[in-house]
PDB file of C-alpha atoms in Angstrom:
ATOM      1  CA  MET A 129     -98.859  74.867  82.519  1.00 55.00           C
ATOM      2  CA  SER A 130    -100.522  75.386  79.138  1.00 63.00           C
ATOM      3  CA  GLY A 131     -98.697  72.298  77.866  1.00 63.00           C
ATOM      4  CA  GLY A 132    -100.113  70.204  80.716  1.00 66.00           C
ATOM      5  CA  TYR A 133    -103.599  71.531  80.001  1.00 71.00           C
ATOM      6  CA  CYS A 134    -103.268  70.723  76.290  1.00 73.00           C
ATOM      7  CA  TYR A 135    -102.006  67.218  77.117  1.00 77.00           C
ATOM      8  CA  ASN A 136    -104.896  66.667  79.553  1.00 82.00           C
ATOM      9  CA  LEU A 137    -107.428  67.890  76.988  1.00 87.00           C
ATOM     10  CA  PHE A 138    -105.930  65.646  74.287  1.00 89.00           C
ATOM     11  CA  SER A 139    -106.035  62.676  76.668  1.00 92.00           C
ATOM     12  CA  ILE A 140    -109.727  63.292  77.444  1.00 94.00           C
ATOM     13  CA  VAL A 141    -110.594  63.607  73.740  1.00 93.00           C
ATOM     14  CA  LEU A 142    -108.658  60.422  72.962  1.00 94.00           C
ATOM     15  CA  VAL A 143    -110.494  58.467  75.690  1.00 95.00           C
ATOM     16  CA  LEU A 144    -113.870  59.775  74.489  1.00 95.00           C
ATOM     17  CA  PHE A 145    -113.021  58.771  70.909  1.00 93.00           C
ATOM     18  CA  ILE A 146    -112.044  55.249  72.011  1.00 94.00           C
ATOM     19  CA  LEU A 147    -115.226  54.889  74.085  1.00 92.00           C
ATOM     20  CA  LEU A 148    -117.293  56.085  71.119  1.00 91.00           C
ATOM     21  CA  ALA A 149    -115.605  53.513  68.862  1.00 89.00           C
ATOM     22  CA  ILE A 150    -116.240  50.716  71.392  1.00 88.00           C
ATOM     23  CA  ILE A 151    -119.904  51.729  71.805  1.00 84.00           C
ATOM     24  CA  GLY A 152    -120.301  51.919  68.010  1.00 80.00           C
ATOM     25  CA  CYS A 153    -118.832  48.415  67.587  1.00 75.00           C
ATOM     26  CA  THR A 154    -121.091  47.075  70.341  1.00 71.00           C
ATOM     27  CA  CYS A 155    -124.169  48.677  68.777  1.00 63.00           C
ATOM     28  CA  CYS A 156    -123.348  47.121  65.417  1.00 60.00           C
TER      29      CYS A 156
END
């Protein structure tokens, strides 16, 4: 179950990073 939690956490971080990159590009 720890593996699933780690995968879920990594997925959330990855999505946040992509959203941040998109927002940064839009701002610029």
